[in-house]
Amino acid sequence: MTEHDQQSTGQDTEHSAGWDRRDFVRMGGLGTAALALGATGALAGAAPASASNNDRPLRFKSDGTFKIVQFNDTQDDERIDRRTIELMEKVLDAEQPDVVVHNGDNITGGCANATEMKQAMNNVVQPMEERGIPWVVAYGNHDEDSTPDTGMDEEDMLAFYRSYRHNLNQPSPRGVTGSGNMNLLIRGARGQRPSFNLFLLDSGRYAPETMAGQDFEGYPTWDWLRMNQVHWYTETSKLVEKQAGQKVPALMFIHIPLWEYRFMWFASVDSRTAADHERAVAKHGIVGERNEDECPGPFNSGMFSAILDRGDVKGVFCGHDHVNTYVGNYYGVMLGYAGNTGFGTYGLSGAGRNRLRGARVFNLTEQDNDVDIETHMVFAADLGIDLTANDQSMDPLPLPRRK
């Protein structure tokens, strides 16, 4: 999102002319109240998610633990704010994750040519590359902002990301809208059987200017997950279950939130009062902040209904709305934000602009035939990073030499 995005709270007037845009979880840490959720457990043998993952399989450690870090909205050009890199580095050094998910709006506009665009992407992957940490990216609505000037679209970006040694992205399945739709299996501590699954989906950019001769005036104009993506998720989920002999618990990462996020915050569809939210906190165990309206697309994709039907996804986590950090239990599925990692984007107003810059951490633990999930936010303020509301851009990091 942009500064304008925050002010418009979901009613942005910017449009894209293009149509085909190419159990319970335990929350805790850093003052966040705890809430328990169970997940399905040990799995029979299932094939690795991809050929390259065959060579570098993700696996629970010998003590039965696995850690994920989610960065969201690093969202800068080639002259990134130096504190974004500092935050990423300090989170990685403190948390020592087993995999990192870059969940959309990884870069933004301002790049004048393909070299600058590659520099912008390189900036935000070097913290993992330098530490040898596996990582994957999903896309947000701003990743192609520089495309008109550079000629690099999401498929070109995906090829560039995949050229890095520690990247685990795969080509998006044919016939599925967007780029970078994929799942990634995590094997158990013993044997070759997977114990967990990660789904990443491209939630798109913007709604078209018109559809069936009607414009979107008065409606949110973000994009939405298409039915073929929902179908891909359900079929992949079924395939993994068939191969494994039982459901494999999972997390899903998308950039743009589902409509159910807003429903959960108020425990209501139509009424949105403080009293409604108080009731929601008690019902859904919500913790964290909401400083702007959720900004989903104009249509409900049906993904949440599919998730309830399949019963494997234990949490859906997004970004997009930079100053929201909340998470709650919505009818057995965690819906949560990862906040905003990038210091070069909009934040809170005034001197507190950078107070919520941070990352979300997931601690997975195998327990007999179960997987426990603990998740919490880590903020820049906890890591001693300068929160001054100014610009601290730096020269691009050197691009790696290619053989």
Short mmCIF file of C-alpha atoms in Angstrom, two decimals:
data_model
loop_
_atom_site.label_atom_id
_atom_site.label_comp_id
_atom_site.label_asym_id
_atom_site.label_seq_id
_atom_site.Cartn_x
_atom_site.Cartn_y
_atom_site.Cartn_z
CA MET A 1 0.00 0.00 0.00
CA THR A 2 1.00 3.65 -0.28
CA GLU A 3 0.50 6.81 1.81
CA HIS A 4 -2.67 7.37 -0.20
CA ASP A 5 -3.72 3.78 0.46
CA GLN A 6 -3.66 4.37 4.22
CA GLN A 7 -5.74 7.53 3.95
CA SER A 8 -8.31 5.97 1.63
CA THR A 9 -8.79 2.88 3.87
CA GLY A 10 -9.87 0.58 1.08
CA GLN A 11 -11.61 3.07 -1.21
CA ASP A 12 -8.61 3.88 -3.42
CA THR A 13 -9.54 5.45 -6.74
CA GLU A 14 -6.47 4.11 -8.56
CA HIS A 15 -7.39 1.45 -11.10
CA SER A 16 -5.54 -0.96 -13.36
CA ALA A 17 -6.93 -1.41 -16.84
CA GLY A 18 -5.58 -4.98 -17.03
CA TRP A 19 -8.05 -7.77 -16.19
CA ASP A 20 -5.94 -10.93 -16.37
CA ARG A 21 -3.16 -9.84 -13.97
CA ARG A 22 -1.27 -12.37 -14.91
CA ASP A 23 -7.24 -27.31 16.51
CA PHE A 24 -5.77 -23.61 17.35
CA VAL A 25 -2.52 -21.63 17.10
CA ARG A 26 -0.83 -20.41 20.27
CA MET A 27 -0.10 -16.72 20.27
CA GLY A 28 2.34 -15.24 22.74
CA GLY A 29 5.49 -13.28 23.41
CA LEU A 30 6.25 -9.58 23.71
CA GLY A 31 3.26 -8.91 25.90
CA THR A 32 0.81 -10.74 23.64
CA ALA A 33 -1.75 -12.90 25.42
CA ALA A 34 -1.57 -16.63 24.73
CA LEU A 35 -4.26 -18.59 22.90
CA ALA A 36 -4.02 -22.31 22.10
CA LEU A 37 -5.00 -24.13 18.87
CA GLY A 38 -4.33 -27.77 17.94
CA ALA A 39 -3.08 -29.03 14.56
CA THR A 40 -3.11 -32.37 12.83
CA GLY A 41 -0.08 -34.49 13.31
CA ALA A 42 2.49 -36.90 11.91
CA LEU A 43 2.08 -37.81 8.27
CA ALA A 44 2.64 -40.81 6.10
CA GLY A 45 5.10 -40.41 3.23
CA ALA A 46 4.41 -37.63 0.76
CA ALA A 47 6.46 -36.43 -2.15
CA PRO A 48 8.52 -33.25 -1.76
CA ALA A 49 6.87 -30.08 -3.03
CA SER A 50 9.31 -29.66 -5.90
CA ALA A 51 12.40 -31.06 -7.54
CA SER A 52 14.66 -28.36 -6.13
CA ASN A 53 13.17 -28.89 -2.68
CA ASN A 54 14.27 -32.50 -3.15
CA ASP A 55 17.86 -31.29 -3.06
CA ARG A 56 17.34 -28.92 -0.15
CA PRO A 57 14.44 -30.26 1.89
CA LEU A 58 13.08 -28.24 4.78
CA ARG A 59 13.02 -30.30 7.95
CA PHE A 60 12.14 -29.97 11.63
CA LYS A 61 15.27 -29.95 13.77
CA SER A 62 16.21 -32.97 15.89
CA ASP A 63 14.44 -31.39 18.89
CA GLY A 64 11.19 -31.26 16.88
CA THR A 65 11.15 -27.50 16.30
CA PHE A 66 10.98 -25.34 13.18
CA LYS A 67 10.91 -21.54 12.92
CA ILE A 68 9.47 -19.25 10.24
CA VAL A 69 9.97 -15.49 9.94
CA GLN A 70 7.53 -13.43 7.85
CA PHE A 71 8.64 -10.10 6.41
CA ASN A 72 5.96 -7.93 4.80
CA ASP A 73 5.97 -4.74 2.76
CA THR A 74 9.69 -4.02 2.58
CA GLN A 75 8.37 -1.95 -0.34
CA ASP A 76 11.18 0.33 -1.50
CA ASP A 77 13.19 1.09 -4.62
CA GLU A 78 16.92 0.54 -5.11
CA ARG A 79 17.74 3.23 -2.51
CA ILE A 80 16.15 1.40 0.40
CA ASP A 81 15.94 2.87 3.89
CA ARG A 82 18.97 1.40 5.70
CA ARG A 83 16.83 0.57 8.75
CA THR A 84 14.78 -1.93 6.74
CA ILE A 85 17.95 -3.95 6.16
CA GLU A 86 19.03 -3.47 9.78
CA LEU A 87 15.66 -4.71 11.02
CA MET A 88 15.79 -7.78 8.81
CA GLU A 89 19.35 -8.60 9.86
CA LYS A 90 18.66 -8.21 13.57
CA VAL A 91 15.50 -10.32 13.38
CA LEU A 92 17.34 -13.06 11.52
CA ASP A 93 20.29 -13.01 13.93
CA ALA A 94 18.03 -13.06 16.99
CA GLU A 95 15.52 -15.64 15.74
CA GLN A 96 17.69 -17.94 13.57
CA PRO A 97 14.73 -19.04 11.40
CA ASP A 98 14.67 -22.17 9.28
CA VAL A 99 12.86 -20.37 6.44
CA VAL A 100 11.79 -16.81 5.64
CA VAL A 101 8.59 -15.80 3.83
CA HIS A 102 8.72 -12.45 2.02
CA ASN A 103 4.98 -11.89 1.72
CA GLY A 104 4.44 -9.26 -0.93
CA ASP A 105 5.18 -5.64 -1.75
CA ASN A 106 8.80 -6.65 -1.63
CA ILE A 107 9.68 -3.66 -3.84
CA THR A 108 7.78 -0.70 -5.29
CA GLY A 109 7.97 2.02 -7.94
CA GLY A 110 10.85 4.43 -8.50
CA CYS A 111 13.20 2.10 -10.34
CA ALA A 112 14.12 3.64 -13.69
CA ASN A 113 15.54 0.55 -15.39
CA ALA A 114 15.97 -3.20 -14.99
CA THR A 115 19.29 -2.83 -13.17
CA GLU A 116 17.73 -0.62 -10.49
CA MET A 117 14.83 -3.05 -10.15
CA LYS A 118 17.26 -5.92 -9.62
CA GLN A 119 19.09 -3.80 -7.04
CA ALA A 120 15.81 -3.21 -5.20
CA MET A 121 15.10 -6.94 -5.11
CA ASN A 122 18.67 -7.77 -4.19
CA ASN A 123 18.56 -5.42 -1.21
CA VAL A 124 15.79 -7.37 0.50
CA VAL A 125 17.15 -10.87 -0.15
CA GLN A 126 20.76 -10.30 0.86
CA PRO A 127 20.08 -10.60 4.62
CA MET A 128 18.99 -14.23 4.03
CA GLU A 129 21.57 -14.99 1.37
CA GLU A 130 24.44 -13.78 3.53
CA ARG A 131 23.25 -16.04 6.37
CA GLY A 132 22.43 -19.06 4.22
CA ILE A 133 18.75 -19.04 5.26
CA PRO A 134 16.21 -20.55 2.79
CA TRP A 135 13.55 -18.06 1.67
CA VAL A 136 10.53 -17.67 -0.61
CA VAL A 137 8.60 -14.69 -1.94
CA ALA A 138 4.94 -14.03 -2.64
CA TYR A 139 3.71 -10.96 -4.53
CA GLY A 140 1.68 -7.93 -3.48
CA ASN A 141 -0.01 -5.09 -5.33
CA HIS A 142 3.13 -2.93 -5.52
CA ASP A 143 5.73 -5.37 -6.84
CA GLU A 144 5.07 -4.38 -10.46
CA ASP A 145 4.97 -0.62 -9.84
CA SER A 146 8.30 -0.20 -11.66
CA THR A 147 7.39 -2.57 -14.49
CA PRO A 148 6.24 0.13 -16.97
CA ASP A 149 9.69 1.76 -16.78
CA THR A 150 11.83 -1.36 -16.50
CA GLY A 151 10.05 -3.99 -18.58
CA MET A 152 10.40 -6.55 -15.76
CA ASP A 153 7.11 -8.15 -14.77
CA GLU A 154 6.42 -10.65 -11.96
CA GLU A 155 7.56 -13.62 -14.05
CA ASP A 156 10.87 -11.85 -14.76
CA MET A 157 11.18 -11.02 -11.07
CA LEU A 158 10.48 -14.65 -10.15
CA ALA A 159 13.27 -15.81 -12.46
CA PHE A 160 15.63 -13.30 -10.80
CA TYR A 161 14.66 -14.40 -7.29
CA ARG A 162 15.09 -18.05 -8.25
CA SER A 163 18.65 -17.40 -9.42
CA TYR A 164 19.73 -16.99 -5.78
CA ARG A 165 21.27 -19.98 -4.05
CA HIS A 166 18.91 -20.08 -1.07
CA ASN A 167 15.64 -19.26 -2.80
CA LEU A 168 12.97 -22.00 -2.79
CA ASN A 169 10.39 -20.49 -5.16
CA GLN A 170 8.98 -22.57 -7.97
CA PRO A 171 7.21 -21.57 -11.20
CA SER A 172 3.52 -20.94 -10.65
CA PRO A 173 1.27 -23.81 -11.82
CA ARG A 174 -0.14 -23.46 -15.32
CA GLY A 175 -3.65 -22.11 -15.52
CA VAL A 176 -3.46 -20.53 -12.06
CA THR A 177 -3.82 -16.75 -11.96
CA GLY A 178 -0.78 -14.77 -10.88
CA SER A 179 2.86 -15.66 -10.24
CA GLY A 180 4.53 -17.55 -7.43
CA ASN A 181 1.55 -19.64 -6.31
CA MET A 182 3.16 -22.63 -4.61
CA ASN A 183 3.26 -24.93 -1.61
CA LEU A 184 6.31 -25.97 0.37
CA LEU A 185 6.44 -29.11 2.50
CA ILE A 186 8.42 -29.35 5.75
CA ARG A 187 9.57 -32.84 6.69
CA GLY A 188 9.42 -34.21 10.21
CA ALA A 189 12.49 -34.48 12.39
CA ARG A 190 12.70 -38.22 11.72
CA GLY A 191 12.31 -39.88 8.34
CA GLN A 192 11.08 -38.43 5.07
CA ARG A 193 7.47 -37.77 6.03
CA PRO A 194 6.28 -34.16 5.94
CA SER A 195 4.83 -32.68 9.10
CA PHE A 196 3.79 -29.27 7.79
CA ASN A 197 2.89 -27.39 4.62
CA LEU A 198 3.15 -23.76 3.54
CA PHE A 199 0.83 -22.30 0.89
CA LEU A 200 1.81 -19.04 -0.84
CA LEU A 201 -0.63 -17.32 -3.19
CA ASP A 202 -0.47 -14.25 -5.39
CA SER A 203 -3.39 -12.09 -4.26
CA GLY A 204 -2.94 -9.72 -7.21
CA ARG A 205 -2.85 -5.97 -7.63
CA TYR A 206 -6.00 -4.00 -8.49
CA ALA A 207 -9.50 -4.62 -9.77
CA PRO A 208 -10.13 -3.76 -13.44
CA GLU A 209 -11.62 -0.36 -14.26
CA THR A 210 -14.84 -2.04 -15.35
CA MET A 211 -16.40 -5.50 -15.30
CA ALA A 212 -19.49 -6.42 -17.31
CA GLY A 213 -19.78 -2.72 -18.16
CA GLN A 214 -19.88 -1.63 -14.51
CA ASP A 215 -17.19 0.32 -12.66
CA PHE A 216 -16.11 -0.19 -9.05
CA GLU A 217 -17.05 3.22 -7.68
CA GLY A 218 -17.96 2.82 -4.01
CA TYR A 219 -16.26 -0.56 -3.73
CA PRO A 220 -12.72 -1.49 -2.69
CA THR A 221 -10.56 -1.60 -5.80
CA TRP A 222 -7.87 -4.06 -4.70
CA ASP A 223 -7.57 -7.44 -6.36
CA TRP A 224 -8.89 -10.76 -5.09
CA LEU A 225 -7.99 -14.45 -5.26
CA ARG A 226 -9.51 -16.07 -8.33
CA MET A 227 -11.53 -19.29 -8.21
CA ASN A 228 -8.78 -21.15 -10.07
CA GLN A 229 -6.44 -20.30 -7.18
CA VAL A 230 -8.99 -21.58 -4.66
CA HIS A 231 -9.34 -24.73 -6.78
CA TRP A 232 -5.55 -25.13 -6.95
CA TYR A 233 -5.36 -24.92 -3.16
CA THR A 234 -8.11 -27.50 -2.61
CA GLU A 235 -6.70 -29.93 -5.19
CA THR A 236 -3.14 -29.56 -3.87
CA SER A 237 -4.43 -30.08 -0.33
CA LYS A 238 -6.24 -33.25 -1.42
CA LEU A 239 -3.18 -34.53 -3.28
CA VAL A 240 -0.89 -34.01 -0.29
CA GLU A 241 -3.45 -35.73 1.97
CA LYS A 242 -3.70 -38.67 -0.41
CA GLN A 243 0.07 -39.04 -0.59
CA ALA A 244 0.47 -38.62 3.16
CA GLY A 245 -2.45 -40.76 4.27
CA GLN A 246 -3.87 -37.94 6.38
CA LYS A 247 -4.22 -34.16 6.36
CA VAL A 248 -1.00 -32.14 6.61
CA PRO A 249 -1.42 -29.02 8.78
CA ALA A 250 -0.49 -25.79 7.03
CA LEU A 251 -0.15 -22.03 7.09
CA MET A 252 -1.25 -19.86 4.17
CA PHE A 253 0.41 -16.58 3.18
CA ILE A 254 -1.35 -13.98 1.02
CA HIS A 255 -0.65 -10.27 0.70
CA ILE A 256 -4.17 -8.80 0.52
CA PRO A 257 -6.44 -9.80 3.43
CA LEU A 258 -9.64 -11.79 3.11
CA TRP A 259 -12.99 -10.17 3.96
CA GLU A 260 -13.19 -12.44 6.99
CA TYR A 261 -10.50 -10.34 8.70
CA ARG A 262 -12.93 -7.42 8.99
CA PHE A 263 -15.77 -9.70 10.04
CA MET A 264 -13.59 -11.11 12.82
CA TRP A 265 -12.50 -7.73 14.21
CA PHE A 266 -16.11 -6.72 14.83
CA ALA A 267 -17.68 -10.19 15.22
CA SER A 268 -20.17 -8.81 12.72
CA VAL A 269 -20.73 -8.17 9.04
CA ASP A 270 -22.75 -4.95 9.24
CA SER A 271 -22.31 -3.48 12.71
CA ARG A 272 -18.87 -1.99 13.45
CA THR A 273 -18.94 -0.44 16.91
CA ALA A 274 -16.58 -0.47 19.86
CA ALA A 275 -19.03 -2.78 21.63
CA ASP A 276 -18.91 -5.14 18.65
CA HIS A 277 -15.13 -5.25 18.86
CA GLU A 278 -15.20 -5.95 22.61
CA ARG A 279 -17.46 -8.89 21.88
CA ALA A 280 -15.07 -9.99 19.11
CA VAL A 281 -12.07 -9.93 21.44
CA ALA A 282 -13.86 -12.26 23.83
CA LYS A 283 -15.15 -14.54 21.08
CA HIS A 284 -12.10 -14.66 18.78
CA GLY A 285 -9.26 -14.00 21.22
CA ILE A 286 -7.99 -11.04 19.19
CA VAL A 287 -4.69 -9.44 20.19
CA GLY A 288 -2.69 -6.70 18.45
CA GLU A 289 -3.50 -3.38 16.84
CA ARG A 290 -5.82 -2.22 14.05
CA ASN A 291 -4.99 1.32 12.94
CA GLU A 292 -6.62 1.30 9.50
CA ASP A 293 -9.49 -0.43 7.78
CA GLU A 294 -8.80 -3.78 6.20
CA CYS A 295 -8.38 -3.40 2.44
CA PRO A 296 -9.64 -6.55 0.67
CA GLY A 297 -10.89 -6.67 -2.90
CA PRO A 298 -14.50 -6.08 -3.97
CA PHE A 299 -15.41 -9.79 -3.99
CA ASN A 300 -15.15 -12.56 -1.43
CA SER A 301 -13.02 -15.21 -3.13
CA GLY A 302 -14.45 -18.16 -1.19
CA MET A 303 -10.98 -19.13 0.03
CA PHE A 304 -11.99 -19.14 3.70
CA SER A 305 -14.90 -21.48 2.95
CA ALA A 306 -12.49 -23.77 1.10
CA ILE A 307 -10.10 -23.70 4.07
CA LEU A 308 -12.92 -24.70 6.43
CA ASP A 309 -13.89 -27.50 4.06
CA ARG A 310 -10.36 -28.89 3.81
CA GLY A 311 -9.43 -28.44 7.47
CA ASP A 312 -5.67 -28.33 6.96
CA VAL A 313 -4.81 -24.61 7.02
CA LYS A 314 -4.48 -23.49 10.64
CA GLY A 315 -3.70 -19.85 9.92
CA VAL A 316 -3.82 -17.25 7.14
CA PHE A 317 -1.36 -14.37 7.40
CA CYS A 318 -1.19 -11.23 5.29
CA GLY A 319 0.37 -7.78 5.06
CA HIS A 320 -0.89 -4.90 2.87
CA ASP A 321 -2.33 -2.78 5.70
CA HIS A 322 0.92 -1.59 7.25
CA VAL A 323 -0.29 -0.43 10.64
CA ASN A 324 -2.34 -3.51 11.52
CA THR A 325 -0.68 -6.21 13.64
CA TYR A 326 -3.61 -8.13 15.06
CA VAL A 327 -4.31 -11.86 15.03
CA GLY A 328 -7.29 -13.87 16.23
CA ASN A 329 -9.05 -17.22 16.01
CA TYR A 330 -11.88 -17.07 13.48
CA TYR A 331 -13.85 -20.29 13.75
CA GLY A 332 -10.76 -22.44 14.19
CA VAL A 333 -8.47 -20.63 11.75
CA MET A 334 -6.03 -17.91 12.76
CA LEU A 335 -6.32 -14.72 10.73
CA GLY A 336 -3.37 -12.41 11.27
CA TYR A 337 -1.26 -9.51 10.04
CA ALA A 338 2.53 -9.35 9.95
CA GLY A 339 2.75 -5.60 10.28
CA ASN A 340 5.22 -3.74 8.07
CA THR A 341 8.98 -4.27 7.77
CA GLY A 342 9.89 -1.42 5.42
CA PHE A 343 10.85 1.98 6.84
CA GLY A 344 10.41 3.62 3.41
CA THR A 345 6.62 3.19 3.35
CA TYR A 346 3.74 4.82 5.21
CA GLY A 347 3.35 4.02 8.88
CA LEU A 348 1.55 5.63 11.78
CA SER A 349 1.07 9.40 11.77
CA GLY A 350 3.51 11.89 13.25
CA ALA A 351 6.54 11.12 15.37
CA GLY A 352 5.32 7.56 15.96
CA ARG A 353 5.48 6.74 12.26
CA ASN A 354 7.88 3.78 12.70
CA ARG A 355 6.60 2.31 15.98
CA LEU A 356 5.07 -0.80 14.40
CA ARG A 357 7.87 -1.72 11.97
CA GLY A 358 8.61 -5.36 12.55
CA ALA A 359 8.26 -9.01 11.53
CA ARG A 360 6.11 -11.96 12.54
CA VAL A 361 7.69 -15.13 13.96
CA PHE A 362 6.18 -18.63 13.94
CA ASN A 363 7.54 -21.35 16.24
CA LEU A 364 6.41 -24.84 15.19
CA THR A 365 6.88 -27.81 17.53
CA GLU A 366 6.20 -31.45 16.75
CA GLN A 367 4.38 -33.11 19.67
CA ASP A 368 3.69 -36.83 19.18
CA ASN A 369 1.10 -36.76 16.39
CA ASP A 370 0.54 -33.02 16.63
CA VAL A 371 2.18 -29.71 15.69
CA ASP A 372 1.97 -26.74 18.05
CA ILE A 373 2.25 -23.25 16.56
CA GLU A 374 3.26 -20.18 18.54
CA THR A 375 3.29 -16.81 16.76
CA HIS A 376 4.21 -13.28 17.84
CA MET A 377 5.44 -9.98 16.46
CA VAL A 378 9.00 -8.70 16.89
CA PHE A 379 9.26 -4.91 16.58
CA ALA A 380 12.15 -2.67 15.59
CA ALA A 381 11.83 -0.94 18.96
CA ASP A 382 12.68 -4.24 20.69
CA LEU A 383 15.91 -4.42 18.70
CA GLY A 384 17.28 -0.94 19.41
CA ILE A 385 16.67 0.43 15.89
CA ASP A 386 16.29 4.17 15.33
CA LEU A 387 12.58 5.00 14.98
CA THR A 388 13.02 8.65 13.96
CA ALA A 389 10.36 9.65 11.45
CA ASN A 390 12.70 10.56 8.60
CA ASP A 391 14.29 9.10 5.48
CA GLN A 392 17.57 7.21 5.80
CA SER A 393 18.04 5.85 2.30
CA MET A 394 21.30 4.20 1.33
CA ASP A 395 23.17 3.19 -1.81
CA PRO A 396 22.10 -0.17 -3.26
CA LEU A 397 23.86 -3.29 -2.02
CA PRO A 398 26.19 -4.81 -4.66
CA LEU A 399 24.52 -7.20 -7.06
CA PRO A 400 25.97 -10.72 -6.82
CA ARG A 401 28.31 -11.83 -9.56
CA ARG A 402 26.77 -14.40 -11.85
CA LYS A 403 28.83 -17.23 -13.31
#
